[in-house]
Short mmCIF file of C-alpha atoms in Angstrom, two decimals:
data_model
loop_
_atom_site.label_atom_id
_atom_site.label_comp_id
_atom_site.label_asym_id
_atom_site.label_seq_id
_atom_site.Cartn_x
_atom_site.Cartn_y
_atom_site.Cartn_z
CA UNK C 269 147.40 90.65 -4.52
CA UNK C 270 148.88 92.55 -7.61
CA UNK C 271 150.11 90.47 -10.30
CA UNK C 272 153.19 92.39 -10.37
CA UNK C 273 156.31 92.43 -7.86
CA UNK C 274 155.97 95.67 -5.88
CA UNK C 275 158.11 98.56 -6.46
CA UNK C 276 159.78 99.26 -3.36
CA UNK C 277 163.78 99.33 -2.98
CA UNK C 278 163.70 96.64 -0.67
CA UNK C 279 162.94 92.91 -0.96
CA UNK C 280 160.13 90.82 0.25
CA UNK C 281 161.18 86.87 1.39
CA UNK C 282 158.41 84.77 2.16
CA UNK C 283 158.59 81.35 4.10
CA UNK C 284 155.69 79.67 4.06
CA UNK C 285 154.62 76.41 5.20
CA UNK C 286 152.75 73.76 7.57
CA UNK C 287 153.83 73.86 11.20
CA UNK C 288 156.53 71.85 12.22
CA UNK C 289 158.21 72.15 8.81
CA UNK C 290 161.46 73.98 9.84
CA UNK C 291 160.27 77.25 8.63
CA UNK C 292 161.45 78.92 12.05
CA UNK C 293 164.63 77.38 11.84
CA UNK C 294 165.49 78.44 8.29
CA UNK C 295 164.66 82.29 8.78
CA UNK C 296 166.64 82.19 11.75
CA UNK C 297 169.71 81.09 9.86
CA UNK C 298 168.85 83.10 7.10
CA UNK C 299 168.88 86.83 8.99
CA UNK C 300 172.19 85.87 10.57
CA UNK C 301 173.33 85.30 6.88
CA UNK C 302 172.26 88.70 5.70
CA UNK C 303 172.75 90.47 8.61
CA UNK C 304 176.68 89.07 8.75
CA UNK C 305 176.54 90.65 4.98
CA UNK C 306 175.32 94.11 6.11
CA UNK C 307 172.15 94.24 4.68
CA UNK C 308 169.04 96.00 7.00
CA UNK C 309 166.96 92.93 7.91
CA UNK C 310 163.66 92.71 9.56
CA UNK C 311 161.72 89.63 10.81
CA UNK C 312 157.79 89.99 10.77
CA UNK C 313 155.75 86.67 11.86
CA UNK C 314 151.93 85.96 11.39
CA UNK C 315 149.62 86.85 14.05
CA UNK C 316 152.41 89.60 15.55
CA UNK C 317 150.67 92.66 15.67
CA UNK C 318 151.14 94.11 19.31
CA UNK C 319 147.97 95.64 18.84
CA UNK C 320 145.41 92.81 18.16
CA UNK C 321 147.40 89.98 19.36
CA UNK C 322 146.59 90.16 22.98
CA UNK C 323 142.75 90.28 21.83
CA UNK C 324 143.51 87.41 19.67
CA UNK C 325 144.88 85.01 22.01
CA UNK C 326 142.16 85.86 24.40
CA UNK C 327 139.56 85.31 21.42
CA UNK C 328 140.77 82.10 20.72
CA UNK C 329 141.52 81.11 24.12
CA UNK C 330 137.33 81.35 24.87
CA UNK C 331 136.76 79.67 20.89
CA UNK C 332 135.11 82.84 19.80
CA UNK C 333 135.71 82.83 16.46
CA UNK C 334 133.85 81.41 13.79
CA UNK C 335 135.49 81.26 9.93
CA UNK C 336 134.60 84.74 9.29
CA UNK C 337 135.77 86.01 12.40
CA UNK C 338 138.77 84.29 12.47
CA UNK C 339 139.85 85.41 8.97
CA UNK C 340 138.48 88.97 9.49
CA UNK C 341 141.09 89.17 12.91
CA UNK C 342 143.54 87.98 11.10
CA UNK C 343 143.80 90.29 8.48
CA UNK C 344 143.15 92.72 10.89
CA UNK C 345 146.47 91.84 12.42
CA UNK C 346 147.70 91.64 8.94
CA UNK C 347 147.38 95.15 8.16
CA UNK C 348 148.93 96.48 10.61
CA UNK C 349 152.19 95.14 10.16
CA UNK C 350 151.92 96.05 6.68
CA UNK C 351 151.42 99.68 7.45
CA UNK C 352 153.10 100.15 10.58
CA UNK C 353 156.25 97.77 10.13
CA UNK C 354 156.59 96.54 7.12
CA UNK C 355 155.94 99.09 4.39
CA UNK C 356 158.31 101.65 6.18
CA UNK C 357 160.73 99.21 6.30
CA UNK C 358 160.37 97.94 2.36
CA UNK C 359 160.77 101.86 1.24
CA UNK C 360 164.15 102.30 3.57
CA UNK C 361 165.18 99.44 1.39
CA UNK C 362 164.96 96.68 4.57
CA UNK C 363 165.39 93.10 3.43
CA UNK C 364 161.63 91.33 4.66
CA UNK C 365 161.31 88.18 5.88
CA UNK C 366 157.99 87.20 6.46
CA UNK C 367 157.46 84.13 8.24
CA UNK C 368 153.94 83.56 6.78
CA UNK C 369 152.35 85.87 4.46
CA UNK C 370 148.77 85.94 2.90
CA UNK C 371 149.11 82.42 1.60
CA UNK C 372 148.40 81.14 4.74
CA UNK C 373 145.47 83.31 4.85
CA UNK C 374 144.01 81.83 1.22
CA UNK C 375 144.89 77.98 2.73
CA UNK C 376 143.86 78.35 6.11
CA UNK C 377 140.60 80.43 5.53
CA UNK C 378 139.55 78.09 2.60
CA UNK C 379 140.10 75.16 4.09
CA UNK C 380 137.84 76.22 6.75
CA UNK C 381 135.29 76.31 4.02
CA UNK C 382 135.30 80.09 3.04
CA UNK C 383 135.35 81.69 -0.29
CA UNK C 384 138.53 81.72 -1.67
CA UNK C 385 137.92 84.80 -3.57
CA UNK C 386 136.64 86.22 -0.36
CA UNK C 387 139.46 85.62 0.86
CA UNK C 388 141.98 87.18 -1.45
CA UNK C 389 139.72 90.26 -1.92
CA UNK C 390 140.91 90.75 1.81
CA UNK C 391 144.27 91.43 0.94
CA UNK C 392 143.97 92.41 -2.75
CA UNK C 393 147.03 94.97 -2.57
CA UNK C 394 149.17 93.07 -0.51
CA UNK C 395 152.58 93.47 -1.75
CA UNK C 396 153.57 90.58 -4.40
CA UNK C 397 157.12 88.94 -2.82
CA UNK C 398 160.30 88.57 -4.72
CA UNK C 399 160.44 85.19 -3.54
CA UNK C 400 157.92 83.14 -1.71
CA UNK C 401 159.34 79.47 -0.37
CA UNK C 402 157.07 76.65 0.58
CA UNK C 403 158.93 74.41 3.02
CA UNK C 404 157.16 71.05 1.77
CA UNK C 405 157.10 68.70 4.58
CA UNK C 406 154.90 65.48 4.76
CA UNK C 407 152.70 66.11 7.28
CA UNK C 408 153.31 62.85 9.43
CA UNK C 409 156.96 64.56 9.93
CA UNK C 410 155.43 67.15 10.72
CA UNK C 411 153.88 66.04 13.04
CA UNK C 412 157.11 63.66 14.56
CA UNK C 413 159.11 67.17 14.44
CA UNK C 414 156.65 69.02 16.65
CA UNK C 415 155.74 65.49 19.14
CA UNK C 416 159.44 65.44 19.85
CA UNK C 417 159.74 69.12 20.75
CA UNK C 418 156.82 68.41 23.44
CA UNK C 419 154.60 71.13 21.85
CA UNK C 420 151.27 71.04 23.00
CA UNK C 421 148.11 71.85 19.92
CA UNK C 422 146.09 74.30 20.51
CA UNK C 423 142.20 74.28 19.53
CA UNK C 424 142.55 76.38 15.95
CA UNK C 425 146.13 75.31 15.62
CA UNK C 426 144.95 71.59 14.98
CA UNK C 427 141.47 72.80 13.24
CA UNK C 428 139.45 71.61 15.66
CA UNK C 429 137.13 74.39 15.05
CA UNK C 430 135.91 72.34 12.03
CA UNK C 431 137.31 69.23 11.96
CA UNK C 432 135.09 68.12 14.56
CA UNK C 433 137.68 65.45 16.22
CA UNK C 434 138.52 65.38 20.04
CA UNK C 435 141.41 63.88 19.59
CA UNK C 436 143.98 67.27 18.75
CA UNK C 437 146.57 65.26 16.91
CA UNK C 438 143.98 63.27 14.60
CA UNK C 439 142.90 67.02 14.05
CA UNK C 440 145.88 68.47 12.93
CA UNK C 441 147.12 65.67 10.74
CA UNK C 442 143.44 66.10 8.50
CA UNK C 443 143.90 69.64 8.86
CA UNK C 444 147.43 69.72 7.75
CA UNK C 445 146.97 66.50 4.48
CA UNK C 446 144.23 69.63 3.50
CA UNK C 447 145.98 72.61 4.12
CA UNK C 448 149.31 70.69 2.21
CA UNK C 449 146.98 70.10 -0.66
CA UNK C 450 146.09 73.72 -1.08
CA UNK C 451 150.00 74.71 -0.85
CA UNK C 452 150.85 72.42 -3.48
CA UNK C 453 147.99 74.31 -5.99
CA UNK C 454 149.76 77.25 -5.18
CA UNK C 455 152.99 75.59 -6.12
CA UNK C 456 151.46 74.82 -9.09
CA UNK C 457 150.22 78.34 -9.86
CA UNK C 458 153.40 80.10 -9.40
CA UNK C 459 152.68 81.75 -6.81
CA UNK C 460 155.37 79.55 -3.99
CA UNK C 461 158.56 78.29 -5.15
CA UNK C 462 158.88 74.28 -3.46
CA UNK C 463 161.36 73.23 -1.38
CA UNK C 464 161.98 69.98 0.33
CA UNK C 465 161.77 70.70 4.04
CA UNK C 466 163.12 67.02 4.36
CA UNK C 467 166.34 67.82 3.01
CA UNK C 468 169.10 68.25 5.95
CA UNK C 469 169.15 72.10 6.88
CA UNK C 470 172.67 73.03 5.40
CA UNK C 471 171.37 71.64 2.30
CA UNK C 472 167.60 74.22 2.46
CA UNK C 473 169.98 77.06 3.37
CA UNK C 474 172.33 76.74 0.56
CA UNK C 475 169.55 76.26 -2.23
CA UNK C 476 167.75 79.34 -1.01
CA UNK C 477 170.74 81.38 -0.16
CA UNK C 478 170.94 80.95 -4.26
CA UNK C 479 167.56 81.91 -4.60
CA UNK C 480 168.02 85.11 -2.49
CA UNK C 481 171.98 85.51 -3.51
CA UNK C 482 170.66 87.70 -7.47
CA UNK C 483 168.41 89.53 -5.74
CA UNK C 484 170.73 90.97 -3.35
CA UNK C 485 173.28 92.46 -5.83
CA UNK C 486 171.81 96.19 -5.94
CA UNK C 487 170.63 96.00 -2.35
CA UNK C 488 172.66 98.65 -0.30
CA UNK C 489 174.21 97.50 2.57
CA UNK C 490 173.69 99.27 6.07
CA UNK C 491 176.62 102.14 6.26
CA UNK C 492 178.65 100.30 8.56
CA UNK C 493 179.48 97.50 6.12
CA UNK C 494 180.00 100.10 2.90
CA UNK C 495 184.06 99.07 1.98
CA UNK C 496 183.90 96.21 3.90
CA UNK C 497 186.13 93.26 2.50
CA UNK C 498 183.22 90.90 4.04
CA UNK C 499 180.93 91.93 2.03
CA UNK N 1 106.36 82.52 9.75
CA UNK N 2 109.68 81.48 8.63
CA UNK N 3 111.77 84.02 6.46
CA UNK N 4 114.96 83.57 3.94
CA UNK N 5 118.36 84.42 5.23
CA UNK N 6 120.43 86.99 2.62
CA UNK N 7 123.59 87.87 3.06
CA UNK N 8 125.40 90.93 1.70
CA UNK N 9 127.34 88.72 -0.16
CA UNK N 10 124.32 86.35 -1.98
CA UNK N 11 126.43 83.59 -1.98
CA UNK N 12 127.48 83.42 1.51
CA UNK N 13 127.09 80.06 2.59
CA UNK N 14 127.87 79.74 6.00
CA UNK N 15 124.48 80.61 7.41
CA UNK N 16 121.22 78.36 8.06
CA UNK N 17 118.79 78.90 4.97
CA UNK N 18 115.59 80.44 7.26
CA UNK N 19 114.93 82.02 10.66
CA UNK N 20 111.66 82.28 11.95
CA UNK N 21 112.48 85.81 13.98
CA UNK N 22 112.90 89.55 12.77
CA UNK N 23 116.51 91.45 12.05
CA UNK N 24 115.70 95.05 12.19
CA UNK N 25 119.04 97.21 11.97
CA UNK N 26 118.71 100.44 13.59
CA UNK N 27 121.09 102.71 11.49
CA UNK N 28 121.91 106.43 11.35
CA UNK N 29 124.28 109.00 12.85
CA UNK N 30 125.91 108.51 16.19
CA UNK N 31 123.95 110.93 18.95
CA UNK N 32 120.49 110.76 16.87
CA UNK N 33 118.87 108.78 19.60
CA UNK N 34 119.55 104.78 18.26
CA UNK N 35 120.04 103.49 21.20
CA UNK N 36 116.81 105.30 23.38
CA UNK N 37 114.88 104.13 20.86
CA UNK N 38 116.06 100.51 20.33
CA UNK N 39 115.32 99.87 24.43
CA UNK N 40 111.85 101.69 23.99
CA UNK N 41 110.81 99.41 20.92
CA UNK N 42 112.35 96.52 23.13
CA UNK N 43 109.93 97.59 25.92
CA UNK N 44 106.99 97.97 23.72
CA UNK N 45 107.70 94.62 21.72
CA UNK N 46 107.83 92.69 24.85
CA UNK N 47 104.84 93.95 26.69
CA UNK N 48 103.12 92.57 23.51
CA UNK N 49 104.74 89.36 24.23
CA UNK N 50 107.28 89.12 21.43
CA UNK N 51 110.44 87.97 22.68
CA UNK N 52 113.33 91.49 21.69
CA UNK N 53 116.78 91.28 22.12
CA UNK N 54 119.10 94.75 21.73
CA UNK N 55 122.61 93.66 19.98
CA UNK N 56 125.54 96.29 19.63
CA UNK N 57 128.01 95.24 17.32
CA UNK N 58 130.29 93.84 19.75
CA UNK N 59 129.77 90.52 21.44
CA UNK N 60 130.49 91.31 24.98
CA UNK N 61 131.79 93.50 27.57
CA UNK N 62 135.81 92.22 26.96
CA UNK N 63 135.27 93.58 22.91
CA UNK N 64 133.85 96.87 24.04
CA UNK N 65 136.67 96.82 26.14
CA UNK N 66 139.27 95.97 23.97
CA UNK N 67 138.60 97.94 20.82
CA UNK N 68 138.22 101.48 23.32
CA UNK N 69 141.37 100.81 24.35
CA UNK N 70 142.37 100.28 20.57
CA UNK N 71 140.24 103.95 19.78
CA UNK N 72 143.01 105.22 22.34
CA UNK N 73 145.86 103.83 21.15
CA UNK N 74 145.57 105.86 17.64
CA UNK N 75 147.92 103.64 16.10
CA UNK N 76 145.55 101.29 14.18
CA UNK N 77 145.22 102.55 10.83
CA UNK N 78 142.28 102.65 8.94
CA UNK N 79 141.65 99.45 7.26
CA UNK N 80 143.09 97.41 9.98
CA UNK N 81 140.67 99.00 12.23
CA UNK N 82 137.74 98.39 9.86
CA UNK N 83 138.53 94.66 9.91
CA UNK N 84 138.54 94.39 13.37
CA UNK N 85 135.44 95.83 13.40
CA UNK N 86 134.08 93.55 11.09
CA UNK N 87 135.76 90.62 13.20
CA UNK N 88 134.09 91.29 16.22
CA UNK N 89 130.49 91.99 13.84
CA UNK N 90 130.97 88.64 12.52
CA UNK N 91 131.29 87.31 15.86
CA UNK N 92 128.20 88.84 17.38
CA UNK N 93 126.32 87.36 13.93
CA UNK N 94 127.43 83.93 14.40
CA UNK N 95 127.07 84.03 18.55
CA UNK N 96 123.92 86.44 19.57
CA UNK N 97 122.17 87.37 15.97
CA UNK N 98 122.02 84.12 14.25
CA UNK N 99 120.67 82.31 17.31
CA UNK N 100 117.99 85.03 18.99
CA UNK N 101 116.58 84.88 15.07
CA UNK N 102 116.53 80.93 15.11
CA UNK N 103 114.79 80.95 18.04
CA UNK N 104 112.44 83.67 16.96
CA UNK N 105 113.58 87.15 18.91
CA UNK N 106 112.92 90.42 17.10
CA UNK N 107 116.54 91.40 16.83
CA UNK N 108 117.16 95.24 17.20
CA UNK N 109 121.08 95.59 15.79
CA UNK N 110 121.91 99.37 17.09
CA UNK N 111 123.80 99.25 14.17
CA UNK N 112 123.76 96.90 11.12
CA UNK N 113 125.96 95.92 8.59
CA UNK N 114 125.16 99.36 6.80
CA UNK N 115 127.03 101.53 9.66
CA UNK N 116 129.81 100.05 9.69
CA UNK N 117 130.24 100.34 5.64
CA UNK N 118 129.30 103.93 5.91
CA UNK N 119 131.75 105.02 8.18
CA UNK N 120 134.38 102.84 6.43
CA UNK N 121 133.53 104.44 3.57
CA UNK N 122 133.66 107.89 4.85
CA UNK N 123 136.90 107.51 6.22
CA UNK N 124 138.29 106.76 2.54
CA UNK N 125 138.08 102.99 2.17
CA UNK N 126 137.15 101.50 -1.13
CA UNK N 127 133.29 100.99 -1.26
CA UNK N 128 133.75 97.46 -3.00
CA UNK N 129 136.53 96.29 -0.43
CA UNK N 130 134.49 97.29 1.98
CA UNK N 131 131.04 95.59 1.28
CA UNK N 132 133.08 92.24 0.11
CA UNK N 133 134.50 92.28 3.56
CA UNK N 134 131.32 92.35 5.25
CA UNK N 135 129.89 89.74 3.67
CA UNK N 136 128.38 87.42 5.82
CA UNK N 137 126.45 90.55 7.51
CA UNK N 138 122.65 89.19 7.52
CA UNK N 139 120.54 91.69 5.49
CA UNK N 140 117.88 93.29 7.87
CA UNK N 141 114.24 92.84 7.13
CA UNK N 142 114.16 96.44 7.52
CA UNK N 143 116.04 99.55 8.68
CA UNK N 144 114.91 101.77 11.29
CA UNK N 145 116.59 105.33 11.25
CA UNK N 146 115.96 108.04 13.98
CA UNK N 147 115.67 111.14 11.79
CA UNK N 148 118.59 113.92 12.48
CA UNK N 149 120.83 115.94 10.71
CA UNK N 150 125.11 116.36 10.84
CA UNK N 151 124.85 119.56 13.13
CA UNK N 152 122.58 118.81 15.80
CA UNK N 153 124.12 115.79 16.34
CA UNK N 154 127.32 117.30 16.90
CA UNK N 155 126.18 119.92 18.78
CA UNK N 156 124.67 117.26 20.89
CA UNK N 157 128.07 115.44 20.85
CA UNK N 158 129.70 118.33 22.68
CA UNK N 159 127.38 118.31 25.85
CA UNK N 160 127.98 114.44 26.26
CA UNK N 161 131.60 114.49 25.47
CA UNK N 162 134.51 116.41 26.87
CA UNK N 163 135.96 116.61 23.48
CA UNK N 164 135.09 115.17 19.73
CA UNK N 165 136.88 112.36 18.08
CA UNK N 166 139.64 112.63 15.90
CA UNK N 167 138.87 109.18 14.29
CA UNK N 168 135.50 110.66 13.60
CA UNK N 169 136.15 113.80 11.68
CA UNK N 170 137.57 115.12 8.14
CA UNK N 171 141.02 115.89 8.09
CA UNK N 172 142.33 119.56 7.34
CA UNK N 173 139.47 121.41 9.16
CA UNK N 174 139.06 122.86 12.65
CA UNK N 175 137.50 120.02 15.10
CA UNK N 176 134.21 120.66 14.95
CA UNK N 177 133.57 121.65 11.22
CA UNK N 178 135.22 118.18 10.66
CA UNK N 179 133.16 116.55 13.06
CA UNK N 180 129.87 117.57 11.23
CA UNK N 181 132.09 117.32 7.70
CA UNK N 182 132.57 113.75 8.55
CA UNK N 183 129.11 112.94 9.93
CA UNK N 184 127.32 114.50 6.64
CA UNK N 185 129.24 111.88 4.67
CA UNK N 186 128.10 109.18 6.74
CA UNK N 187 124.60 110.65 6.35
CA UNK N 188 124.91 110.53 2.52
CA UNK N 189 126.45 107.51 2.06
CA UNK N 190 123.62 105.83 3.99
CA UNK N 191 121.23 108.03 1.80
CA UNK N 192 122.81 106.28 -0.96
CA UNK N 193 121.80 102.47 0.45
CA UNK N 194 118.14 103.55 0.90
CA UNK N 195 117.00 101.40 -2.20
CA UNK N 196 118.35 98.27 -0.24
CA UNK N 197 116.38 97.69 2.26
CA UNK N 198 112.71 98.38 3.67
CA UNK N 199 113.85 101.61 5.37
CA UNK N 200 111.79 104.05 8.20
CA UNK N 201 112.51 107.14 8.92
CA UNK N 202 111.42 107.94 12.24
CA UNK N 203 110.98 111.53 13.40
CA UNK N 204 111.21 111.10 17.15
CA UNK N 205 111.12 114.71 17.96
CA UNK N 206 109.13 116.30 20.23
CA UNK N 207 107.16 113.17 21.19
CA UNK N 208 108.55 109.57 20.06
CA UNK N 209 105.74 107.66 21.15
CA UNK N 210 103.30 107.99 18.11
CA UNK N 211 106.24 106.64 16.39
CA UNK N 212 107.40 104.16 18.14
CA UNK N 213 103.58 102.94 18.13
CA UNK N 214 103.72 102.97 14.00
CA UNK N 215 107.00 100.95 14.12
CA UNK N 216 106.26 98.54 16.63
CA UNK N 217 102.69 97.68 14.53
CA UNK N 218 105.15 97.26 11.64
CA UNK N 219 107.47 95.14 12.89
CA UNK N 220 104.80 92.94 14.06
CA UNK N 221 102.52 93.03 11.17
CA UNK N 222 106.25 91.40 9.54
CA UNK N 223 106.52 89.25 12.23
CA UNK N 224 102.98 87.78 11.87
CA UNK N 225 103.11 87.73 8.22
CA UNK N 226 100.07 89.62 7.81
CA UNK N 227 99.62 92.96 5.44
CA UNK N 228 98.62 95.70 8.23
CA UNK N 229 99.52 98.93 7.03
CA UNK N 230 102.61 100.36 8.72
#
């Protein structure tokens, strides 16, 4: 990734995080924000593409992939959204949000014992965000949060792939304490801005909605809303 | 006789240290006669007693499926489509190469690591980008490459396919002249990785047999560990 922002006229949100941390939850609010503004939004999650998805599911489904094939579909998928989708959208001057971006790609992947240079050499002109979030949730919560919504783990989901544990839940907690650790580095290098994921949700939205709010101010507004007294 | 694993990328670590079989990569332009030749050396190797395996670079019948459906589709762009390529390579390392060679096949890739950089390559993609992402490719013990040329093999092309691929040509040029446009530059850039490897040019016209003979007595002399000439 470049070490400068990119140049396009429209901006690039990130949300990043463990599952389970409200990430889902926050986007959701925040497009309904912008959109009631005016602005252009579009929504773009991780492992999306229409193209590779349905051979990724079925890849996963029969535990296929090894690191390297795992990361290698993924950025795959990757790609095209950032070609087809998103790019397009960035130069018509589209507000992004990204739920996941290539961070997950450096954590996940590395964790799983490849190369993080590898890694990022993947995507090494991947647009830079204007603002990349990491919804920092204690993994035990995280795990609570997705236990009471009944979800079920699935085998890469939890890292059982490397972890070696049967049990899927005693997977994902040691593959979330690691993945956590390697969020928090990139905390630490600038790269994510932190947020407390335990905070109530009115209180996320309002501290990023003041993150996003100065980066909005030359954004133009869909024609619709042009005049508007709402805006 | 067990033999030292490389890697494109030398520091790849996700692969055991030694394999006691033979990874020959059979390389070169699409229609020059790969695939005839990797089931005759299979033949040959086996009726010697030395257990061959043929490996495509996709794992199974659903990947073959999948990515001609993708070839259809059009939409994938370039460097999305190279990944997935090199998904489904890594997967067929890890799941058929890496084991056959363990065990001690001959492993006959109808296609290694070096085909799918070429035509990456060829259809504009950064050479370094390209070879990082294919790291964990195993580095044949040597390269087999039935001898052809750009034209011939898109004449030949023609009178196996109703029409040529768009993927697989230059742009800005009439179909065919892009076709052979675009297989030259495959041909040269795997000119250009000759120094790599132990590479054999096989000319497999009129008669393939005396060839196949010289190549089979190679790959066994390798497989033996003796010196007999090739």
């Amino acid at each position: 990734m470049p070490d400068e922002h990119h140049i396009f006229p429209g901006r690039l949100v990130v949300v990043e995080g463990t599952d389970g941390s409200g990430k889902s939850t926050a986007i959701n609010l925040l497009e309904d924000w912008l959109r009631a503004k005016g602005y252009p939004v579009y929504r773009t999650a991780w492992n999306s593409s229409p193209l590779i998805k349905p051979f990724m599911r079925h890849a996963k489904k029969k535990q296929w992939l090894d690191p390297a094939a795992f990361s290698l579909l993924h950025a795959s998928d990757f790609y095209d959204r950032l070609d087809r989708l998103i790019v397009p959208r960035l130069h018509a001057g589209f507000v992004v949000l990204a739920d996941r971006w290539v961070y997950t790609a450096w954590v996940r992947d590395h964790v799983r014992g490849l190369d993080l240079n590898w890694v990022k050499t993947l995507y090494n002109d991947v647009p830079r965000p204007d603002l990349a979030i990491y919804f920092s949730t204690p993994p035990d919560i995280a795990i609570a949060r997705l236990k009471h919504a009944s979800r079920k783990l699935k085998y890469y989901e939890s890292g059982q792939d490397i972890s070696g544990l049967r049990d899927p839940w005693s997977s994902f907690l040691w593959f979330q304490e690691q993945m956590r650790e390697a969020y928090l580095v990139l905390v630490e290098q600038g790269h994510l801005q932190l947020l407390d994921a335990t905070l109530p949700i009115f209180e996320q939205q309002k501290i990023v909605r003041s993150w996003m709010t100065p980066m909005l101010d030359s954004l133009a507004l869909l024609p619709q809303f042009l005049d508007s007294p709402h805006q | 006789m067990p033999k030292p694993v490389h890697t494109v990328q030398p520091e790849w670590s996700r692969v055991p240290p030694y394999y006691d079989g033979l990874y020959v990569g059979i390389d070169g332009l699409d229609g020059s006669g790969r695939t005839t030749l990797a089931l005759a050396l299979k033949t040959r190797l086996q009726s010697e007693g030395y257990p061959t395996v043929v490996v495509t670079p996709f794992p199974n019948t659903r990947t073959h499926q999948f990515i001609t459906q993708v070839k259809h589709d059009r939409r994938l762009h370039a460097k999305s489509r190279h990944l997935l390529y090199a998904s489904l390579f890594a997967m067929t390392t890890q799941h058929v190469i890496l084991p056959h060679l363990t065990a001690g096949y001959v492993v006959l890739s109808d296609r290694s690591w070096l085909s799918l950089y070429a035509r990456a390559v060829a259809q504009g993609l950064d050479t370094a980008w390209v070879r990082t992402t294919l790291g964990f490719a195993l580095v044949p013990d040597m390269i087999i490459e039935p001898q052809s040329d750009p034209l011939s093999v898109s004449r030949r092309k023609l009178t196996v396919s109703d029409s040529l691929d768009t993927l697989e040509s230059a742009p800005n040029r009439n179909s065919f002249e892009g076709f052979v446009e675009f297989q030259t530059q495959i041909h040269d850039i795997l000119e250009g990785l000759k120094g790599e490897a132990d590479w054999h040019l096989l000319n497999l016209q009129p008669d393939p047999s005396l060839e196949i003979d010289r190549i089979a007595h190679h790959i066994i002399s390798q497989l033996e560990g003796s010196d007999a000439p090739s």
